[in-house]
Amino acid sequence: MKTKPNEYILPSHTFEGERDFIEAEYLPSLIPEFAGNPLVEALPQDYYGQETIKGFASYPSFSDEQRFMPRSFRLHAVSRLRTFLETLPWHISVMQDIFKNVWNGYASRNPLVNRRQTLQERYRLAMQTGTVLPLQAHMPSHAATFGLLGPSGIGKSTVVDRSLQCLPQVLKHSKHGIVQLVWLKVECPPDGSLKQLMYWILEQVDEQLGSKYAKYITKQMGLDDRMALVGRTLERHFTGLLVLDEIHNVLRDARWTGQPFVDIFEP
């Protein structure tokens, strides 16, 4: 049973007083495809793989005097090793891929571009000159995706989390009336349910934005409608990157049910 479209119309939400968002500040971009795009110019410096990363590694505090502290203290001190992170070459590669996908995903999504006006001008030019020309700028047919595969316990989630921490998660563009959800990380349901995954994605959106999008999903809503609602929500808040952890759970379910799973990569 499919839900009628008017049953899950996106609410008009101002987000006032519900979350302490970071107020966007802008640094003009020297790259032509990003120039004038507030979604990109409000992000920290892009990372190309050669720059020095300050603070990416994590070293727990330690002093020689702690060796002679009581046993209970030393047991607690050992637990600090869980926060240890030594920067490795493949960590830099992952961070570079994350930054590249966020930046490239925003190249054709400048909210300040009046697409209707641009379309009208190109149409007028085509009519006046009698030539054949594209009325719209070329855009990628699919969202960029990449996967991080490896044995359990090697630190895949750790390095992804650390890389995402170099980017703000939510930016408020007061002058443009935009709340930008730069990235969102969701863990796939252990039972491999795609329908449950769609609900969990909206729950995470609500957690970060203080919104109530998840309530628009009902038990009777089919997978197609859930995916449509998730897509519209992420597009509305200009989500730059959707990270799915433990994706093998969903892949296993997709193979068994015959459901396509590549769509869940596309915001």
Tab-separated table of C-alpha atoms in Angstrom:
chain	number	residue	atom	x	y	z
A	1	MET	CA	0.000	0.000	0.000
A	2	LYS	CA	1.506	3.266	-1.120
A	3	THR	CA	1.138	6.461	0.846
A	4	LYS	CA	-0.528	9.367	-0.866
A	5	PRO	CA	1.969	12.172	-1.638
A	6	ASN	CA	0.044	14.752	0.388
A	7	GLU	CA	0.490	12.620	3.497
A	8	TYR	CA	4.208	13.284	3.686
A	9	ILE	CA	4.605	16.822	2.408
A	10	LEU	CA	7.787	18.273	3.863
A	11	PRO	CA	6.909	20.606	6.738
A	12	SER	CA	7.806	24.259	6.820
A	13	HIS	CA	10.421	24.308	9.549
A	14	THR	CA	12.430	27.331	10.722
A	15	PHE	CA	14.667	25.441	13.210
A	16	GLU	CA	14.522	28.403	15.582
A	17	GLY	CA	15.765	27.712	19.075
A	18	GLU	CA	16.056	23.939	18.612
A	19	ARG	CA	19.760	23.454	17.858
A	20	ASP	CA	22.903	25.519	18.160
A	21	PHE	CA	23.971	25.560	14.533
A	22	ILE	CA	27.286	26.931	13.341
A	23	GLU	CA	26.738	30.240	11.582
A	24	ALA	CA	28.310	30.066	8.135
A	25	GLU	CA	31.321	32.217	7.289
A	26	TYR	CA	32.556	32.484	3.731
A	27	LEU	CA	35.939	32.288	2.052
A	28	PRO	CA	35.846	33.048	-1.703
A	29	SER	CA	36.872	30.049	-3.797
A	30	LEU	CA	39.500	30.396	-6.517
A	31	ILE	CA	38.109	27.373	-8.392
A	32	PRO	CA	35.643	28.578	-11.080
A	33	GLU	CA	33.028	25.847	-10.552
A	34	PHE	CA	32.846	26.645	-6.835
A	35	ALA	CA	33.103	30.447	-6.981
A	36	GLY	CA	30.028	32.151	-5.569
A	37	ASN	CA	28.590	28.921	-4.188
A	38	PRO	CA	27.877	29.462	-0.465
A	39	LEU	CA	27.584	25.695	0.134
A	40	VAL	CA	31.282	25.351	-0.739
A	41	GLU	CA	32.664	28.713	0.307
A	42	ALA	CA	31.379	28.113	3.855
A	43	LEU	CA	33.434	24.914	4.196
A	44	PRO	CA	37.001	24.777	5.554
A	45	GLN	CA	39.880	24.609	3.118
A	46	ASP	CA	39.629	21.751	0.623
A	47	TYR	CA	42.175	18.988	1.100
A	48	TYR	CA	44.192	17.783	-1.886
A	49	GLY	CA	46.493	15.275	-0.196
A	50	GLN	CA	49.697	17.308	0.216
A	51	GLU	CA	48.729	19.714	2.989
A	52	THR	CA	49.777	19.163	6.579
A	53	ILE	CA	46.896	17.958	8.734
A	54	LYS	CA	47.052	19.339	12.250
A	55	GLY	CA	45.406	17.258	14.911
A	56	PHE	CA	44.308	14.313	12.744
A	57	ALA	CA	46.324	11.928	14.897
A	58	SER	CA	45.196	11.344	18.477
A	59	TYR	CA	47.699	10.654	21.245
A	60	PRO	CA	46.382	9.978	24.783
A	61	SER	CA	47.963	12.049	27.537
A	62	PHE	CA	50.685	10.298	29.534
A	63	SER	CA	53.433	11.076	32.006
A	64	ASP	CA	56.052	8.837	33.642
A	65	GLU	CA	54.688	9.689	37.089
A	66	GLN	CA	51.500	7.812	36.240
A	67	ARG	CA	53.452	4.525	36.293
A	68	PHE	CA	53.604	4.788	40.075
A	69	MET	CA	49.971	5.718	40.628
A	70	PRO	CA	47.555	3.289	42.353
A	71	ARG	CA	46.462	0.253	40.360
A	72	SER	CA	42.890	1.535	39.897
A	73	PHE	CA	44.215	4.746	38.338
A	74	ARG	CA	46.525	2.848	35.987
A	75	LEU	CA	43.650	0.617	34.830
A	76	HIS	CA	41.674	3.708	33.882
A	77	ALA	CA	44.709	5.200	32.184
A	78	VAL	CA	45.123	2.113	29.983
A	79	SER	CA	41.605	2.648	28.613
A	80	ARG	CA	42.867	5.869	27.017
A	81	LEU	CA	44.472	3.716	24.336
A	82	ARG	CA	41.060	3.428	22.742
A	83	THR	CA	41.472	7.015	21.569
A	84	PHE	CA	44.929	6.421	20.057
A	85	LEU	CA	45.189	7.111	16.340
A	86	GLU	CA	48.380	7.244	14.316
A	87	THR	CA	48.027	8.842	10.891
A	88	LEU	CA	48.730	6.331	8.122
A	89	PRO	CA	48.940	6.874	4.342
A	90	TRP	CA	45.598	5.178	3.683
A	91	HIS	CA	43.958	7.506	6.220
A	92	ILE	CA	45.013	10.457	4.074
A	93	SER	CA	43.572	8.770	0.994
A	94	VAL	CA	40.209	8.259	2.702
A	95	MET	CA	40.096	11.860	3.865
A	96	GLN	CA	40.920	13.075	0.376
A	97	ASP	CA	38.100	10.970	-1.128
A	98	ILE	CA	35.612	12.313	1.407
A	99	PHE	CA	36.541	15.930	0.724
A	100	LYS	CA	36.537	15.393	-3.043
A	101	ASN	CA	33.057	13.874	-3.038
A	102	VAL	CA	31.608	16.646	-0.866
A	103	TRP	CA	33.094	19.424	-2.982
A	104	ASN	CA	32.225	17.873	-6.347
A	105	GLY	CA	28.692	17.124	-5.197
A	106	TYR	CA	28.086	20.821	-4.570
A	107	ALA	CA	29.493	22.002	-7.913
A	108	SER	CA	26.098	21.920	-9.652
A	109	ARG	CA	23.940	22.718	-6.611
A	110	ASN	CA	24.492	26.431	-6.079
A	111	PRO	CA	21.307	27.641	-4.338
A	112	LEU	CA	21.932	31.218	-5.495
A	113	VAL	CA	21.721	30.348	-9.189
A	114	ASN	CA	18.380	31.296	-10.705
A	115	ARG	CA	17.930	28.228	-12.894
A	116	ARG	CA	14.658	29.444	-14.316
A	117	GLN	CA	16.237	32.693	-15.441
A	118	THR	CA	19.220	30.858	-16.922
A	119	LEU	CA	16.909	28.491	-18.797
A	120	GLN	CA	14.896	31.418	-20.143
A	121	GLU	CA	18.035	33.240	-21.347
A	122	ARG	CA	19.421	30.177	-23.131
A	123	TYR	CA	16.063	29.489	-24.711
A	124	ARG	CA	15.874	33.097	-25.959
A	125	LEU	CA	19.420	32.832	-27.349
A	126	ALA	CA	18.575	29.623	-29.188
A	127	MET	CA	15.478	31.169	-30.702
A	128	GLN	CA	17.230	34.387	-31.727
A	129	THR	CA	20.277	32.732	-33.286
A	130	GLY	CA	18.471	29.742	-34.782
A	131	THR	CA	21.104	27.393	-33.419
A	132	VAL	CA	20.911	24.142	-31.518
A	133	LEU	CA	22.375	24.469	-28.036
A	134	PRO	CA	21.748	22.859	-24.634
A	135	LEU	CA	19.215	24.828	-22.634
A	136	GLN	CA	20.569	23.508	-19.354
A	137	ALA	CA	24.080	23.086	-18.041
A	138	HIS	CA	25.475	19.575	-18.098
A	139	MET	CA	25.075	17.758	-14.792
A	140	PRO	CA	26.300	14.306	-13.694
A	141	SER	CA	23.674	11.618	-14.239
A	142	HIS	CA	24.533	9.891	-10.959
A	143	ALA	CA	25.801	10.937	-7.558
A	144	ALA	CA	29.449	10.129	-6.882
A	145	THR	CA	30.025	7.141	-4.609
A	146	PHE	CA	32.944	5.255	-3.140
A	147	GLY	CA	33.319	2.356	-0.743
A	148	LEU	CA	35.744	1.521	2.031
A	149	LEU	CA	36.232	-2.234	2.349
A	150	GLY	CA	38.409	-4.241	4.705
A	151	PRO	CA	38.481	-6.734	7.578
A	152	SER	CA	36.710	-5.906	10.799
A	153	GLY	CA	38.758	-3.995	13.350
A	154	ILE	CA	41.298	-2.270	11.089
A	155	GLY	CA	39.838	1.174	11.808
A	156	LYS	CA	37.562	1.905	8.850
A	157	SER	CA	34.886	3.622	10.931
A	158	THR	CA	37.521	5.405	13.025
A	159	VAL	CA	39.254	7.055	10.088
A	160	VAL	CA	35.937	8.002	8.464
A	161	ASP	CA	34.728	9.566	11.708
A	162	ARG	CA	38.007	11.435	12.122
A	163	SER	CA	37.836	12.741	8.552
A	164	LEU	CA	34.240	13.888	8.978
A	165	GLN	CA	35.244	15.753	12.134
A	166	CYS	CA	37.328	18.034	9.923
A	167	LEU	CA	34.080	19.288	8.383
A	168	PRO	CA	31.163	21.035	10.101
A	169	GLN	CA	28.075	18.832	10.105
A	170	VAL	CA	25.414	21.553	10.103
A	171	LEU	CA	25.809	25.110	8.820
A	172	LYS	CA	23.209	27.830	9.071
A	173	HIS	CA	23.200	30.351	6.226
A	174	SER	CA	21.057	33.067	7.804
A	175	LYS	CA	21.458	35.481	4.881
A	176	HIS	CA	20.244	32.821	2.444
A	177	GLY	CA	17.649	31.102	4.644
A	178	ILE	CA	19.401	27.719	4.364
A	179	VAL	CA	20.260	25.047	6.911
A	180	GLN	CA	22.961	22.931	5.278
A	181	LEU	CA	23.508	19.345	6.428
A	182	VAL	CA	27.053	18.836	5.157
A	183	TRP	CA	27.313	15.146	6.060
A	184	LEU	CA	25.277	12.431	7.699
A	185	LYS	CA	26.460	9.065	8.987
A	186	VAL	CA	23.993	6.243	9.526
A	187	GLU	CA	24.578	2.661	10.636
A	188	CYS	CA	22.628	0.120	8.597
A	189	PRO	CA	20.071	-2.002	10.479
A	190	PRO	CA	21.439	-5.393	11.571
A	191	ASP	CA	18.434	-7.163	10.015
A	192	GLY	CA	19.260	-5.684	6.607
A	193	SER	CA	15.900	-3.955	6.141
A	194	LEU	CA	15.987	-1.230	3.501
A	195	LYS	CA	12.707	0.178	4.799
A	196	GLN	CA	14.174	0.445	8.294
A	197	LEU	CA	17.298	2.087	6.880
A	198	MET	CA	15.195	4.866	5.350
A	199	TYR	CA	13.601	5.471	8.743
A	200	TRP	CA	16.971	5.504	10.505
A	201	ILE	CA	18.294	8.067	8.016
A	202	LEU	CA	15.436	10.447	8.793
A	203	GLU	CA	15.895	9.835	12.522
A	204	GLN	CA	19.510	10.937	12.203
A	205	VAL	CA	18.425	14.016	10.230
A	206	ASP	CA	15.986	14.888	13.016
A	207	GLU	CA	18.694	14.333	15.627
A	208	GLN	CA	21.010	16.825	13.936
A	209	LEU	CA	18.452	19.419	12.829
A	210	GLY	CA	15.805	19.213	15.526
A	211	SER	CA	13.247	18.474	12.809
A	212	LYS	CA	10.441	15.885	12.696
A	213	TYR	CA	10.802	14.259	9.296
A	214	ALA	CA	10.762	10.667	10.616
A	215	LYS	CA	7.151	11.007	11.767
A	216	TYR	CA	6.069	11.152	8.130
A	217	ILE	CA	7.033	7.502	7.700
A	218	THR	CA	4.192	5.149	8.571
A	219	LYS	CA	4.252	1.386	8.886
A	220	GLN	CA	2.185	1.098	5.705
A	221	MET	CA	4.547	3.276	3.631
A	222	GLY	CA	6.322	1.291	0.933
A	223	LEU	CA	10.048	1.328	0.192
A	224	ASP	CA	9.704	3.522	-2.904
A	225	ASP	CA	7.852	6.228	-0.993
A	226	ARG	CA	10.330	6.054	1.872
A	227	MET	CA	13.261	6.479	-0.501
A	228	ALA	CA	11.522	9.406	-2.181
A	229	LEU	CA	10.957	11.114	1.168
A	230	VAL	CA	14.568	10.572	2.232
A	231	GLY	CA	15.840	11.910	-1.098
A	232	ARG	CA	13.701	15.023	-0.900
A	233	THR	CA	14.736	15.687	2.690
A	234	LEU	CA	18.471	15.355	2.004
A	235	GLU	CA	18.145	17.484	-1.111
A	236	ARG	CA	16.255	20.171	0.797
A	237	HIS	CA	19.108	20.532	3.264
A	238	PHE	CA	21.859	20.249	0.643
A	239	THR	CA	23.404	17.121	2.151
A	240	GLY	CA	26.888	16.739	0.722
A	241	LEU	CA	27.733	13.219	1.870
A	242	LEU	CA	25.732	10.264	3.178
A	243	VAL	CA	27.887	7.681	4.970
A	244	LEU	CA	26.433	4.191	5.454
A	245	ASP	CA	28.265	2.098	8.021
A	246	GLU	CA	27.951	-1.715	8.146
A	247	ILE	CA	26.504	-1.643	4.636
A	248	HIS	CA	27.060	-5.374	4.191
A	249	ASN	CA	23.860	-5.854	6.201
A	250	VAL	CA	21.809	-4.105	3.523
A	251	LEU	CA	23.746	-5.658	0.645
A	252	ARG	CA	22.940	-9.113	1.962
A	253	ASP	CA	19.263	-8.238	2.150
A	254	ALA	CA	19.298	-6.616	-1.308
A	255	ARG	CA	20.710	-9.752	-2.928
A	256	TRP	CA	18.133	-11.914	-1.205
A	257	THR	CA	15.090	-9.778	-2.032
A	258	GLY	CA	16.214	-8.553	-5.425
A	259	GLN	CA	15.888	-4.924	-4.344
A	260	PRO	CA	18.344	-2.471	-5.907
A	261	PHE	CA	20.784	-1.138	-3.354
A	262	VAL	CA	22.834	1.361	-5.360
A	263	ASP	CA	20.144	3.998	-4.989
A	264	ILE	CA	20.776	4.341	-1.281
A	265	PHE	CA	24.159	5.892	-2.094
A	266	GLU	CA	22.543	8.768	-3.933
A	267	PRO	CA	21.357	11.749	-1.855
